[in-house]
Each structure stands twice: as C-alpha cells, then as structure tokens.
Coordinates of C-alpha atoms in Angstrom, one line a residue:
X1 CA 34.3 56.0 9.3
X2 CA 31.9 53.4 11.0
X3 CA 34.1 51.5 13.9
X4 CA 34.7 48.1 12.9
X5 CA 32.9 46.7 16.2
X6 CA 30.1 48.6 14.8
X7 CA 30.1 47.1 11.5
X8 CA 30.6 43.6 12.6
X9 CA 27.3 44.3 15.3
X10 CA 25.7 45.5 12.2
X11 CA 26.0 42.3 10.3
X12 CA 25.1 40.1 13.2
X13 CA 21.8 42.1 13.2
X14 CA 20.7 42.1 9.6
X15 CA 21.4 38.6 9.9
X16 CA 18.9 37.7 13.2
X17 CA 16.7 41.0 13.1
X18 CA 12.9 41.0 11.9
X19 CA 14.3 42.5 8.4
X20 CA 17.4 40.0 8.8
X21 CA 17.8 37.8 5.3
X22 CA 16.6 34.7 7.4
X23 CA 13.4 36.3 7.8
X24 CA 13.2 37.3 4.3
X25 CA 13.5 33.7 3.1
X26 CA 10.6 32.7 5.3
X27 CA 8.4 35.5 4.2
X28 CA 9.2 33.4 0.5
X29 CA 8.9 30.1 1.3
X30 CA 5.3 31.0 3.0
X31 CA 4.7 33.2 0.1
X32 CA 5.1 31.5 -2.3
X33 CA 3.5 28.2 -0.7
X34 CA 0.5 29.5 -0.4
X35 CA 0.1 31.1 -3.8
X36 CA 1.1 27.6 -5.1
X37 CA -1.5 26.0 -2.7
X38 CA -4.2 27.7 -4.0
X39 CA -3.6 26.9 -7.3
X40 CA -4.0 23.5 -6.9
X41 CA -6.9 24.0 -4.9
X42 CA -8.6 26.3 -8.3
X43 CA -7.1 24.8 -10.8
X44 CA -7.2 20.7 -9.9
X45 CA -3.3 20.7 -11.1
X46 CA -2.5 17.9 -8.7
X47 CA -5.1 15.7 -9.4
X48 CA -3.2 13.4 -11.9
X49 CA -0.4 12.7 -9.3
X50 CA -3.6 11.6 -6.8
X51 CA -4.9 9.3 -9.3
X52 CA -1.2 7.9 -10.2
X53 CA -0.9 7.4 -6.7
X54 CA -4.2 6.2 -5.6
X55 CA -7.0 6.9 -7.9
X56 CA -8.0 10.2 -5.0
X57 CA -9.0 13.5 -6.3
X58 CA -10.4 16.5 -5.0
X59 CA -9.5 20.0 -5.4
X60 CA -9.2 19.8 -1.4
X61 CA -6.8 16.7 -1.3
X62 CA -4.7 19.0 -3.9
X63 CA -4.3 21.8 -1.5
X64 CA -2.9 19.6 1.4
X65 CA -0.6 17.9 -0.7
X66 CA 0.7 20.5 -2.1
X67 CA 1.3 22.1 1.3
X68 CA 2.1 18.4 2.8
X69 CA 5.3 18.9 0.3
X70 CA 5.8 22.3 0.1
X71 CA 5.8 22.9 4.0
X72 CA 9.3 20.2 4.8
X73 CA 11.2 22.0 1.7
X74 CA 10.7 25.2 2.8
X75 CA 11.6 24.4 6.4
X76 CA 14.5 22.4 5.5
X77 CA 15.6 25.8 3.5
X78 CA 14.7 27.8 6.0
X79 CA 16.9 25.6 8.6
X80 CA 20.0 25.7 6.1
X81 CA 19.9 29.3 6.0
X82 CA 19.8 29.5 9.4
X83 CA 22.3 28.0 10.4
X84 CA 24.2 29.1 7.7
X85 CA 23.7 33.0 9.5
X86 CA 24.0 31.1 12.8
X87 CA 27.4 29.9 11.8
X88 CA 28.8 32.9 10.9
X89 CA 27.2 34.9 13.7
X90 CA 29.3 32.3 16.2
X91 CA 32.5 33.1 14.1
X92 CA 32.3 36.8 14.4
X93 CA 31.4 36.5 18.0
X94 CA 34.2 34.2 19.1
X95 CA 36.6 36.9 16.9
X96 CA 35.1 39.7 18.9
X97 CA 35.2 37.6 22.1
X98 CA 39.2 36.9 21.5
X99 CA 40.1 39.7 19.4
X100 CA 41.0 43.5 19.6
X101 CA 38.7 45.5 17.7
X102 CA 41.2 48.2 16.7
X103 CA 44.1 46.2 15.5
X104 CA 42.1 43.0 14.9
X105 CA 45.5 41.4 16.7
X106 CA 44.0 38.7 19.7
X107 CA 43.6 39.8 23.1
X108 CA 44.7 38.8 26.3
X109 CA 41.9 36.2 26.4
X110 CA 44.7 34.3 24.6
X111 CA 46.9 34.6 27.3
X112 CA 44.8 32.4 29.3
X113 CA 43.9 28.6 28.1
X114 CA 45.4 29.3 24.4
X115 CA 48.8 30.1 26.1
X116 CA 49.0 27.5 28.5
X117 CA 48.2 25.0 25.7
X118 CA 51.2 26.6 23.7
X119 CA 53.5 26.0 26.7
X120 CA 52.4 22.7 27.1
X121 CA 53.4 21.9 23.4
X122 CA 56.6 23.4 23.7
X123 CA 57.2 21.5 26.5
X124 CA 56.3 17.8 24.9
X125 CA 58.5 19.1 21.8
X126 CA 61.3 20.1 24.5
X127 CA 60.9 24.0 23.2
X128 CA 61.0 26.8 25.2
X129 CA 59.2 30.0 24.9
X130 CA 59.8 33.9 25.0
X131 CA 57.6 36.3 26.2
X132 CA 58.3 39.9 24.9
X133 CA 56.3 42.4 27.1
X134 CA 56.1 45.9 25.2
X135 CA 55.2 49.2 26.6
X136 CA 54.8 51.7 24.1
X137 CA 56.2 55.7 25.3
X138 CA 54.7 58.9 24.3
X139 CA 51.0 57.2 22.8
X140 CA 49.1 59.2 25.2
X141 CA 50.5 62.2 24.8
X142 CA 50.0 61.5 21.2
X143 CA 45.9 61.2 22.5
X144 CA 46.4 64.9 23.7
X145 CA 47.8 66.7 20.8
X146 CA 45.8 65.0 18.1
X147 CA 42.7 63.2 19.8
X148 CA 42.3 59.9 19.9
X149 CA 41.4 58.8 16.1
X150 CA 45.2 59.5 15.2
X151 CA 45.8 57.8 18.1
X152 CA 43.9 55.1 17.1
X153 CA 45.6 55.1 13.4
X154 CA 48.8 55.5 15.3
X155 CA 48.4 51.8 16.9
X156 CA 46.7 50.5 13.7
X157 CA 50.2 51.4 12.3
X158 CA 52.7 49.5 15.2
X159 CA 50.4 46.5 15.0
X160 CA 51.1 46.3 11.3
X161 CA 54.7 46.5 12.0
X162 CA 54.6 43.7 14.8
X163 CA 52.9 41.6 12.3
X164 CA 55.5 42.0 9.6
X165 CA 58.3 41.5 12.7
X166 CA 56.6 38.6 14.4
X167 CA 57.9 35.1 13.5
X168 CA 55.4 32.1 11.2
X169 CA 54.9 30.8 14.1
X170 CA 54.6 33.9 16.8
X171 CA 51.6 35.4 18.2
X172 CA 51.2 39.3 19.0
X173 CA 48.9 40.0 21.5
X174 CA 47.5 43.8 22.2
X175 CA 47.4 43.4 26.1
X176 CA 46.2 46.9 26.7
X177 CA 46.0 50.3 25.3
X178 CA 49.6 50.7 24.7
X179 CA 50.8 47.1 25.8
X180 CA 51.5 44.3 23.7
X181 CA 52.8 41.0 23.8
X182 CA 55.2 38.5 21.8
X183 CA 54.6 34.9 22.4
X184 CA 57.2 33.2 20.7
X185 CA 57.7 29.7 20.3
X186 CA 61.3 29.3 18.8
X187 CA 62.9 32.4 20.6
X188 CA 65.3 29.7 22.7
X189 CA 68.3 31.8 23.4
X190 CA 69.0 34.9 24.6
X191 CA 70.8 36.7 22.1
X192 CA 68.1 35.7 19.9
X193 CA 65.4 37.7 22.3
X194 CA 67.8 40.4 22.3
X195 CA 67.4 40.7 18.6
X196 CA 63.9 40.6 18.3
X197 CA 63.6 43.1 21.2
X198 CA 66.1 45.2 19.1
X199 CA 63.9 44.9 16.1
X200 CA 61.1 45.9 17.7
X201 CA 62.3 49.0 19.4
X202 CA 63.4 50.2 15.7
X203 CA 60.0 49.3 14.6
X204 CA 58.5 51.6 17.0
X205 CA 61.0 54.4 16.9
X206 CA 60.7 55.0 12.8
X207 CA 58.8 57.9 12.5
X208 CA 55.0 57.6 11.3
X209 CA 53.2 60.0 8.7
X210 CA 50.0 60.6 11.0
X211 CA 47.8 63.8 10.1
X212 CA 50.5 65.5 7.9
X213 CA 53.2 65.0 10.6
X214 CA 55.9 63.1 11.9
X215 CA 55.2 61.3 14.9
X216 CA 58.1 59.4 16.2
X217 CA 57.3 57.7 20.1
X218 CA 59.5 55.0 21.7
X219 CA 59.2 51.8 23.2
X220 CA 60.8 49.4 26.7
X221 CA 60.8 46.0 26.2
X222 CA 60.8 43.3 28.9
X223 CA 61.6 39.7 28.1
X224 CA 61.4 36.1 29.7
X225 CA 62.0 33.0 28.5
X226 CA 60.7 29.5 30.0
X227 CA 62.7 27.6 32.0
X228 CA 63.2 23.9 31.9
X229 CA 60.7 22.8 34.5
X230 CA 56.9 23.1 33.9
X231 CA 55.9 27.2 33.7
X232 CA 52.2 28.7 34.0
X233 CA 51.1 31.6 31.5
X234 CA 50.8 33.9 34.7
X235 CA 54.1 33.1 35.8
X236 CA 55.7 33.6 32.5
X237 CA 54.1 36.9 31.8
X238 CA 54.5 38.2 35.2
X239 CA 58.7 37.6 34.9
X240 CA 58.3 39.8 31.0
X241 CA 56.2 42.4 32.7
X242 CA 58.9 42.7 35.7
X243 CA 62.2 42.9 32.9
X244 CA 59.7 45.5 31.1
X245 CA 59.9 47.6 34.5
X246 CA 63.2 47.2 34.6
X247 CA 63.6 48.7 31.1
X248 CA 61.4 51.3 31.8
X249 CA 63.8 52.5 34.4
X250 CA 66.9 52.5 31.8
X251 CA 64.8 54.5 29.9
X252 CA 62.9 54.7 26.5
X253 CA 64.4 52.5 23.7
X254 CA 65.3 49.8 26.4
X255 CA 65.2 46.2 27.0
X256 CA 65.5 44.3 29.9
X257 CA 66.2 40.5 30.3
X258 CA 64.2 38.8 33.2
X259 CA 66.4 36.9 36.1
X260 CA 65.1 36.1 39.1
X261 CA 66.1 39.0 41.4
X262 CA 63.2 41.3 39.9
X263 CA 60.5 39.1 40.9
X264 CA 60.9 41.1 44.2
X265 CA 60.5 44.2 42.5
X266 CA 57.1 46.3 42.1
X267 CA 54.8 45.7 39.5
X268 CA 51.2 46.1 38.6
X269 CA 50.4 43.2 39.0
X270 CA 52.3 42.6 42.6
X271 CA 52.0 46.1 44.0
X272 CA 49.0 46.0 45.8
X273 CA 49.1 42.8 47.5
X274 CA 52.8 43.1 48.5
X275 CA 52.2 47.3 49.9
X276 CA 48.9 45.9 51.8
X277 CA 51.6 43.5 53.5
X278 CA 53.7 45.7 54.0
X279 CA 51.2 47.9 56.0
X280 CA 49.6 45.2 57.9
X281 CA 53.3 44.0 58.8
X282 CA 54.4 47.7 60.1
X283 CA 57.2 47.8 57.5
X284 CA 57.0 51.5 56.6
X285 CA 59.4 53.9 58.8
X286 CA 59.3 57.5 58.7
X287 CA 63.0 58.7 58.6
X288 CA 64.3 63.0 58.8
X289 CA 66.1 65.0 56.9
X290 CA 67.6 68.0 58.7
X291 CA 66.7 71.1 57.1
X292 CA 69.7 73.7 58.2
X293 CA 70.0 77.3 58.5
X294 CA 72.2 78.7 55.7
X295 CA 73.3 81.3 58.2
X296 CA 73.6 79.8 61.7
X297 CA 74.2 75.8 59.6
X298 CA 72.6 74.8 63.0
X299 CA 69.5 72.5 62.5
X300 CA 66.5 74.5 62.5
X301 CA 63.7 71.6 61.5
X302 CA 63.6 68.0 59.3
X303 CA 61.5 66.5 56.6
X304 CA 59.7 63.8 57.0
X305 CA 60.6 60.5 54.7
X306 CA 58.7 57.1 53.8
X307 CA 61.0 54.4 53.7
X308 CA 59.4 50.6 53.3
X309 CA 61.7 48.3 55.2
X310 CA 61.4 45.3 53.0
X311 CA 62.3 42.0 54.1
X312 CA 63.7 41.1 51.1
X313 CA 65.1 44.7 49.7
X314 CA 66.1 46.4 52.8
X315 CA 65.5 49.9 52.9
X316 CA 63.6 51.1 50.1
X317 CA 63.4 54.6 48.9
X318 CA 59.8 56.1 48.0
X319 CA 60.6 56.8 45.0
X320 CA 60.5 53.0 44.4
X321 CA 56.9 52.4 45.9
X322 CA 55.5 56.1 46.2
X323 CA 53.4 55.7 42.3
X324 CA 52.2 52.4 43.2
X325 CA 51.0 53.9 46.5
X326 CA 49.4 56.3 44.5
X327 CA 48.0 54.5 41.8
X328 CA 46.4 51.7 44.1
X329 CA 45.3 54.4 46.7
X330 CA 46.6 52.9 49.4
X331 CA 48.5 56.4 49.6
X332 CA 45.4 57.4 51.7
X333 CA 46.0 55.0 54.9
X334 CA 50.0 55.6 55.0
X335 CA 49.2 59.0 54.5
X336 CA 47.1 59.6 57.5
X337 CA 49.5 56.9 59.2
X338 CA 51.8 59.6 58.8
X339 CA 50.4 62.3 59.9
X340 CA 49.7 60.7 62.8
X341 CA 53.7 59.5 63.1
X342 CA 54.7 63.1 62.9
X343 CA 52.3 64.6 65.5
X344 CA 53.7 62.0 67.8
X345 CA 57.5 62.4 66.6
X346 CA 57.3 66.2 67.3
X347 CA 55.7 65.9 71.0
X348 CA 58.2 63.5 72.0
X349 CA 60.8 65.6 71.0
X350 CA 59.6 68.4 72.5
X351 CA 59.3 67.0 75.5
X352 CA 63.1 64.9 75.5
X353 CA 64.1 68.8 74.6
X354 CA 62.5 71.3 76.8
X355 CA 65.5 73.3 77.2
X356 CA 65.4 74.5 73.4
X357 CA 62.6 75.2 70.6
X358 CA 60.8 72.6 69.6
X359 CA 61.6 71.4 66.3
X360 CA 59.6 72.0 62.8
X361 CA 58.8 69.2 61.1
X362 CA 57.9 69.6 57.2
X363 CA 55.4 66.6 55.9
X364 CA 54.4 65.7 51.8
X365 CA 50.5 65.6 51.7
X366 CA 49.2 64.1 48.6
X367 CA 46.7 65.1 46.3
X368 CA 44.5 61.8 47.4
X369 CA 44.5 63.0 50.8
X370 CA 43.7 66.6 50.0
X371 CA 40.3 64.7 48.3
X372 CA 39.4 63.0 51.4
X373 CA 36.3 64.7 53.2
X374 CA 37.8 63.9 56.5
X375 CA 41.7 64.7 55.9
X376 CA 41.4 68.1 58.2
X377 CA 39.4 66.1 61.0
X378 CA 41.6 63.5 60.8
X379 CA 44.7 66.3 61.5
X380 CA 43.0 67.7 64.1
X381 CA 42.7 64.4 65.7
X382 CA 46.0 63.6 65.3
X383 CA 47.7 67.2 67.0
X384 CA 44.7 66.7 70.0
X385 CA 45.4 63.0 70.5
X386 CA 49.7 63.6 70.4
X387 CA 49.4 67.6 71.8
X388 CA 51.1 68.4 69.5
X389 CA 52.2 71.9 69.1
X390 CA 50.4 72.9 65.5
X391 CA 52.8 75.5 64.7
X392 CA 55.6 73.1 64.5
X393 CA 54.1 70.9 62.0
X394 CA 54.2 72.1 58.0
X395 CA 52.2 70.7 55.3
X396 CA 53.6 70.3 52.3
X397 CA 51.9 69.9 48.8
X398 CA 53.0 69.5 45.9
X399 CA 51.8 71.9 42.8
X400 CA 51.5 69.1 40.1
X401 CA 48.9 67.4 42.3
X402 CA 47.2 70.5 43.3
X403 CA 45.9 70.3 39.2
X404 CA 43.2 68.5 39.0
X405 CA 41.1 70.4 41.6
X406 CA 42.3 73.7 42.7
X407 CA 39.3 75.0 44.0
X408 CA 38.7 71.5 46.7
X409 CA 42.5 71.7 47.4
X410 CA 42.3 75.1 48.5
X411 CA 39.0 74.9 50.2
X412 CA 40.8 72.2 52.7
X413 CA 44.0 73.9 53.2
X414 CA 42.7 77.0 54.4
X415 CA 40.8 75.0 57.3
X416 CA 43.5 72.7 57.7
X417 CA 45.6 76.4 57.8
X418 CA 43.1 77.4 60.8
X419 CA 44.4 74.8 63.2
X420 CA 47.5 76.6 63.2
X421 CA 49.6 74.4 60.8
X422 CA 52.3 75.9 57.8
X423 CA 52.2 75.3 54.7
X424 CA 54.6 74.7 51.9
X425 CA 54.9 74.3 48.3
X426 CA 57.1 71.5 47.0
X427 CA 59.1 71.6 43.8
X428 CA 59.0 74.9 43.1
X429 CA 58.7 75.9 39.4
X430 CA 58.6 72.5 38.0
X431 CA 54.6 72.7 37.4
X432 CA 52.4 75.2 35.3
X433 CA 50.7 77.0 38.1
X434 CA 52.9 78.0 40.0
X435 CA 52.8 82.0 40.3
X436 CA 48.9 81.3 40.9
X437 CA 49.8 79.2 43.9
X438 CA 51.7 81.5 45.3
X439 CA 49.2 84.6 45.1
X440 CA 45.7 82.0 46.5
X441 CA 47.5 79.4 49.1
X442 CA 49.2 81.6 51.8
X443 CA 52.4 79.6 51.8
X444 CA 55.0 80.1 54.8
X445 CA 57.2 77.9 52.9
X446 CA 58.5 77.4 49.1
X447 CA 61.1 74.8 48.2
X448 CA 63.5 75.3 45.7
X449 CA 63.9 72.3 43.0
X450 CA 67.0 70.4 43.4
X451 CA 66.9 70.5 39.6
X452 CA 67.6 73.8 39.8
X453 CA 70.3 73.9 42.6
X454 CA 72.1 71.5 41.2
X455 CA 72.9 73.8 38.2
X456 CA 74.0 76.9 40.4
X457 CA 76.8 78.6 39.9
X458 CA 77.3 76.5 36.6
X459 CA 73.8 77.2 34.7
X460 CA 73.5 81.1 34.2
X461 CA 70.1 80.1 33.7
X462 CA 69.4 78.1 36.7
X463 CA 71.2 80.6 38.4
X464 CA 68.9 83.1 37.5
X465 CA 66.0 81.7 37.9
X466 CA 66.6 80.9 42.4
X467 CA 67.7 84.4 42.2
X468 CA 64.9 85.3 41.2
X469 CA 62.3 82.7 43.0
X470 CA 64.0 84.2 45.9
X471 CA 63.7 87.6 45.8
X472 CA 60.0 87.0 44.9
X473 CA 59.2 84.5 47.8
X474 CA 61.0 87.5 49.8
X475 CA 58.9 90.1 48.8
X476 CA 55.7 87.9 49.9
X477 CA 56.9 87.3 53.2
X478 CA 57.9 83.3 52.3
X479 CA 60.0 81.4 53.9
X480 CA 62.4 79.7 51.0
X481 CA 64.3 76.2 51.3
X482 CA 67.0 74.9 49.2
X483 CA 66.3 71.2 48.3
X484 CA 69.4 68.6 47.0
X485 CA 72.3 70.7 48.3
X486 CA 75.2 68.7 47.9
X487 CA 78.3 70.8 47.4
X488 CA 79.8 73.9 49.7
X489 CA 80.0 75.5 46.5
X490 CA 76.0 74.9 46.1
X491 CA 75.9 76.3 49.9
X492 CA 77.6 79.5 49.4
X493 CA 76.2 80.0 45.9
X494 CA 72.4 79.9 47.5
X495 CA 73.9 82.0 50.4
X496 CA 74.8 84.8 48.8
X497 CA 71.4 84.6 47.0
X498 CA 70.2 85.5 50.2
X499 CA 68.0 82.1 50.5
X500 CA 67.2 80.9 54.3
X501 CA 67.2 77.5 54.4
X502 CA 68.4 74.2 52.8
X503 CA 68.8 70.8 52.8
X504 CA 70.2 67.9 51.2
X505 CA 73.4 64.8 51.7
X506 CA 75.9 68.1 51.7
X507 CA 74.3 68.6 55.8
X508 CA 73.0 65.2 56.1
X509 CA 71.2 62.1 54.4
X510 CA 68.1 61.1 56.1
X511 CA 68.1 59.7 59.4
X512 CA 66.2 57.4 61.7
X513 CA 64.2 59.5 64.6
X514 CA 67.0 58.3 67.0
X515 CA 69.8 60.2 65.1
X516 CA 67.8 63.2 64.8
X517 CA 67.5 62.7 68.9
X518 CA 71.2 62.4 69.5
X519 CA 71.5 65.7 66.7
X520 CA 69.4 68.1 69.3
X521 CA 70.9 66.5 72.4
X522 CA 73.9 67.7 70.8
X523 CA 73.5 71.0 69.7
X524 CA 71.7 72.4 72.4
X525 CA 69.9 76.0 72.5
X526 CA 70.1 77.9 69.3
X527 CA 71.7 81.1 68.8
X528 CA 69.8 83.5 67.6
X529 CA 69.4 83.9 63.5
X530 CA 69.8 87.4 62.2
X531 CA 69.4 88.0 58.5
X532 CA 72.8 89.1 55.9
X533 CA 73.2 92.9 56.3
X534 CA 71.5 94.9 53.5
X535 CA 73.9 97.1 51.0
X536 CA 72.6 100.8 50.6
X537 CA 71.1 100.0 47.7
X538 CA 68.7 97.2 48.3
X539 CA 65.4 97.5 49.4
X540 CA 64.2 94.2 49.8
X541 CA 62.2 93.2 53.0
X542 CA 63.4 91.2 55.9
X543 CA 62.0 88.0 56.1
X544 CA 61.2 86.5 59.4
X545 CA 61.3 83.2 59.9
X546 CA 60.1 82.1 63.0
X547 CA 58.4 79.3 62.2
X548 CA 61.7 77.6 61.3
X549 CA 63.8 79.6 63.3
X550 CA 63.5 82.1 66.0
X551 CA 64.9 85.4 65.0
X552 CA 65.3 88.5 65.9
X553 CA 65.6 91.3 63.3
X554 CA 68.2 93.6 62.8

C-alpha cells in the first residue's frame, strides 16, 4: 500500500513536473495555435475580418492575427490552470506542513500560534480550556512483535476513536509517536476532565482486531485546565505533560489532575535544564549503604548512593532523576563525578581508620560510561590522584545495560579489572543473559534481587531460585550479596542458604559519609569471618571473601 505522504508527493509532481497536466495544456494551446496559424496563412480564411475591419489583406497579416488572438487566450488558459494546480499544491502542502501523515490528525505545529489564538478566544469569551496529555502503554512493544505496519494500523485505529470521543468543538493533536493531545475548549470543570479522561482510557483499553489478534494496550492521562489569568500554550501543555507523569507513576489506565506542586517535578521537557543546575550548583551527594556480614552482622563494606539535594524537594531518591540522567546523558559527567567521590571517600577513610581494614566500597557504573573511550583512563586517574587502594573499590554493572554491546562492555572491564578493581553484577536474574555473564565477566561479586528476597521463606519459588543462585555463585568462587533485606526473618532465611553478605533498611538505610565515619569509629577491628560448618554430606567449596571481608578458612 503506497504511504499516503507518498501519494500526496505524487500528485504535487504530476501536477508541476515536465509531464504534469499544466504542461500538457501548453503543449495544446501551442499546438493547436500553430496548426490554426497556418491555415490562415494557406488558406486566406481571415481575410474577410481584415477587410471588415480595415479593408487589409494578406495571407501574412492573417497569420499574425490569428496568433495576435490566439496567443492571450491560450495564456490566459494556461494561467487559470495554473493556478488552479498552484492552488491545490499550497493546500496539500500546508496539510502536510500542519498535519500527521499517519492519522491525518494535526500536529504539534498546532500547538504553537493556532493554540495560543484558541486561548486567547476563550479568554475574550471568559472560557477556559483543558489540555488532556495522553501517553499511550504497550505501542512499542506492539512495534516488536508485529513490526511497525500493525503498529501503524494500530494508531490509525486510536485516532479514530479520539475522533469519535473528542467534542464539536475539540482538537486532537498527535504530539508524538504514541503522544497525543486534547485541546478542549468547553472542558471547564474538573469532573468534566475526569470524564473525558475516563472515556478515553476505555477507548484505548478495548481490545483491537490487528493481524488476526487481539491487541489490548493501555493508556496515563495527564490533564490541566487554564486558570483565570492570561496562560501561554507552553505553560498549559507543560502543567498536562507534568499530571501525565504523575499518572504514569499510578500506573497504566491512570489519570492525573495538574496542581501546582508537580511543576517541580521531572519532565522531558524540564529535565535537562533543571539536572544541568543541579550539577553546576553541587546538589548531588553520594550517600552509603552498609553492606553487613550475615555471619559476623559487623559492617564489612557500603554502596555507594546518588541522592540530588533539591532546593525545592529535599532529598531526592535516584530513582526519581536516575532515567532522565540517562536519557539526557548527563549520566556521563555524574558518573565520572562519582567515581571520583568514591576514590576520595575510600582514602579518607582509610586513613581516619588505620587501625582496621579499610573499607569496600561497591559503585553502579552505567552502560553510557562503559561506552566512553576514556572511562578506564578516567579511573585510573581517579585511584592515582585520591591513592586510593584499587582493591577496595568494586564496580558494579548492571546486566540489562550490558545488552546492547557485550563485546565493548567486556573489552573495558577487563582493563578496567587490570587496575586491580572488583567487579559485580547487579540485579541478579532479572535480565536475559545472565548465566553468560557469569561464565565471560570474572565477577567477585553477584547481588541477589530484592525482588526475590522479599519473597523468601514465603515464595517456594523465590526460595528456590537464591538457593540456587547461591550455590552456583559458590561453586564459581563469587562473592554473593543479598539486596532489600528488611526482616530478621529475610536474614536468617538467606543465612541458612549459606549466602555471605546483605544489605538493606533491616541493617541500615543509607547514610551520609559522616554516619558511616562514626559506624567504623565505633566498631573497631573486625573479628575474623569463618564460614557455617559443612554437614558430611555437602561438598560445596568454601568461598573466600577477602575482598569484602578478611577471612580465614576453616
């Protein structure tokens, strides 16, 4: 099926090219003025209208005249025609120029001058407006099962439902691939927005017949309405797209009303310029976990924590900012700010504690970094410039990220591996590669999903599954850490699995570099860390884990 863009380019070029019907009329006005030109000249068929008119003749007279008249009439068809095509052409053009393609709904062009203008009317008819911002759930992975033409047909479907939704008087706007807007000019309450934002959630969540199946996806719907005083199209569509954020985080099939307090929260639109702030403005701590011994519970080493110290927030989480830091690459700066806050974190405690092993200090390297050419000179940089001890430190990646290029990753963790750093594996078992990891990167360290300790002792199948991650990781010599622990019965449950670490709020919540100070001015030297006596019957290795711990086998 020929794209409709490609049709409507089609037309505009039959209509201007050198076999375009403009072109064809000329070829027949010329034509056929010449044929009838020479006629007159042969024949002497305009002679009687000379003579009427002034008693000339002449078979050459004849000729000229005829083309005298011939030659405006033709022109002045020619120039109808024209501008006829020309016409049109200027039509399709502004359609394309303000117009999706796909769903032939208007773009966001219209969110510029058209929507101001429709505010401005509102405002002179003391009106206000909604703004529904829609995200669509599930479209893309609708693009990877059945490739983008049902896809395509997919949102060629939902804007026909919008249409039928949308009010006499409302405008649906395909913002992006699975974005779209409602620009409402009556929707003046909010229990009326919540209905149309109910509407359209059921709209989206009926099932579609698409390539013999049933494709059901969901939608989040953020909405705003205009105040009172004088609002700008930006302003307006930046307050839907913050409630749509907010919905997004209830959940599929959810709608969010705008109020003020979420202008403060992350957005597209906001995210880069308030995180560039935040990083020229030093509002990014690093804060520690402990990570305990399940054997000694004394504190054996901590993970390292972004928290964004927002003026207007407070402490922020990185799960809050951490995507955006991704998705605007910024990730890359913090990250190596990081590193370079760790290297200098560990040498200062070493040397406010030189009366007990230094402590380990586990960091989260993203897949961004891991791409950058000079992530393992930067590193070495950073332990020469802190002297930092390298075995202390522990890198930290997480499988998921490790995807996209296995081959690069591994390339720059072995040399990163040569300076004498650790490395872990985050989230184990929540990816697809995760046995293949294991077997190519030379971990020291695997950490247990908290989605799966959580369900210990309660889940026969969680339970299963870290029994079994942890005899594995035992039999390859790794190191294995319990994340979320947050009940003594969790504790116990992953002691008796014989696992050697773990942290999580059971132990402690994170805490500022000054608490972790007072934590090891506290507890002093370390006993040492000998591993659960072995029952006849087992024959699984002892695992040493000095770089977490030092030990001494039984």
């Amino acid at each position: 099926m020929v794209d409709r863009e490609q049709e409507q380019a089609r037309q505009l070029a039959d209509a201007f090219g050198p076999h375009g019907r403009a072109g064809r009329d000329l070829a027949w006005i010329v034509s056929v003025g010449v044929l009838l030109a020479c006629a007159a000249v042969l024949t002497d068929a305009a002679d009687p209208v000379l003579e009427w008119a002034g008693g000339l003749s002449g078979r050459g007279l004849s000729g000229i005249t005829a083309i005298l008249i011939l030659t405006p009439l033709g022109a002045t068809l020619y120039a109808a025609r024209r501008y006829r095509d020309a016409a049109r052409a200027a039509a399709q053009l502004d359609h394309l120029a303000t117009h999706d393609p796909l769903t032939d709904l208007p773009n966001r062009r219209f969110l510029g001058q058209p929507f101001d203008e429709m505010l401005a009317l509102a405002r002179r008819q003391h009106r206000r407006v909604g703004v529904l911002f829609v995200d669509l759930e599930g479209v893309k992975k609708i693009n990877e099962m059945y490739g983008h033409e049902v896809g395509d047909e997919l949102l060629t479907s939902i804007a026909d439902r919008f249409r039928r939704i949308a009010g006499p008087e409302d405008v649906v706007v395909r913002y992006a691939g699975d974005e779209f807007v409602f620009l409402c000019p009556d929707l003046t309450n909010a229990s009326s927005a919540e209905r149309l934002a109910t509407k359209i959630i059921q709209a989206v969540e009926a099932p579609f017949a698409l390539d013999g199946d049933q494709i059901r996806i969901a939608a989040c719907v953020g909405v705003a309405i205009t105040e009172d005083r004088p609002s700008r199209a930006d302003e307006v569509l930046s307050d839907a797209d913050a409630a749509m954020h907010q919905a997004r985080r209830q959940g599929p099939g959810s709608y969010a009303l705008f109020d003020r307090s979420m202008r403060e929260q992350l957005t597209p639109a906001t995210a880069e310029r308030r995180l560039r702030t935040a990083i020229d403005n030093g509002e990014f701590r690093l804060y520690y976990q402990p990570i305990v011994s399940l054997w000694t519970k004394r504190l054996v080493g901590v993970e390292a924590l972004l928290r964004w110290h927002d003026p207007v927030r407070g402490v922020t989480g990185a799960e809050e900012f951490m995507p955006a830091l991704e998705e605007t690459g910024l990730i890359v700066p913090v990250g190596n700010w990081i590193l370079e806050e760790v290297c200098r974190q560990s040498r200062a405690w070493q040397d406010a504690h030189p009366d007990r092993p230094a402590l380990n200090i586990k960091v989260n390297i993203s897949a961004r970094q891991l791409a950058q050419a000079t992530f393992v000179a930067h590193l070495r940089e950073s332990l020469e410039a802190s002297r930092a001890d390298p075995d202390r430190i522990c890198l930290e990646v997480n499988e998921n990220g490790l995807l996209h290029d296995v081959d690069a990753a591994w390339a720059t963790l072995r040399d990163a591996k040569v300076l004498g750093v650790s490395l872990a594996l985050d989230d184990f078992g929540t990816g697809y590669s995760s046995l293949s990891f294991l077997r190519r990167f030379s971990l020291d360290l695997l950490s247990i999903d908290r989605s799966f300790v959580h369900g210990i002792g309660k889940s026969r199948e969680d339970t299963t599954i870290v029994e079994h991650v942890i005899g594995m990781a035992k039999a390859l010599g790794i190191v294995t850490v319990a994340k979320g622990v947050e009940t003594e019965e969790q504790m116990l449950h992953l002691r008796s699995l014989n696992c050697d670490l773990a942290q999580g709020w059971y132990f402690s919540e994170p805490q500022p570099p000054a608490m972790i100070s007072q934590l090891l001015a506290d507890t002093g030297s370390r006993q040492e860390w000998r591993p659960p006596p072995r029952t006849e019957d087992s024959d699984a290795a002892v695992v040493r884990v000095d770089r977490f711990e030092p030990i001494q086998a039984s």
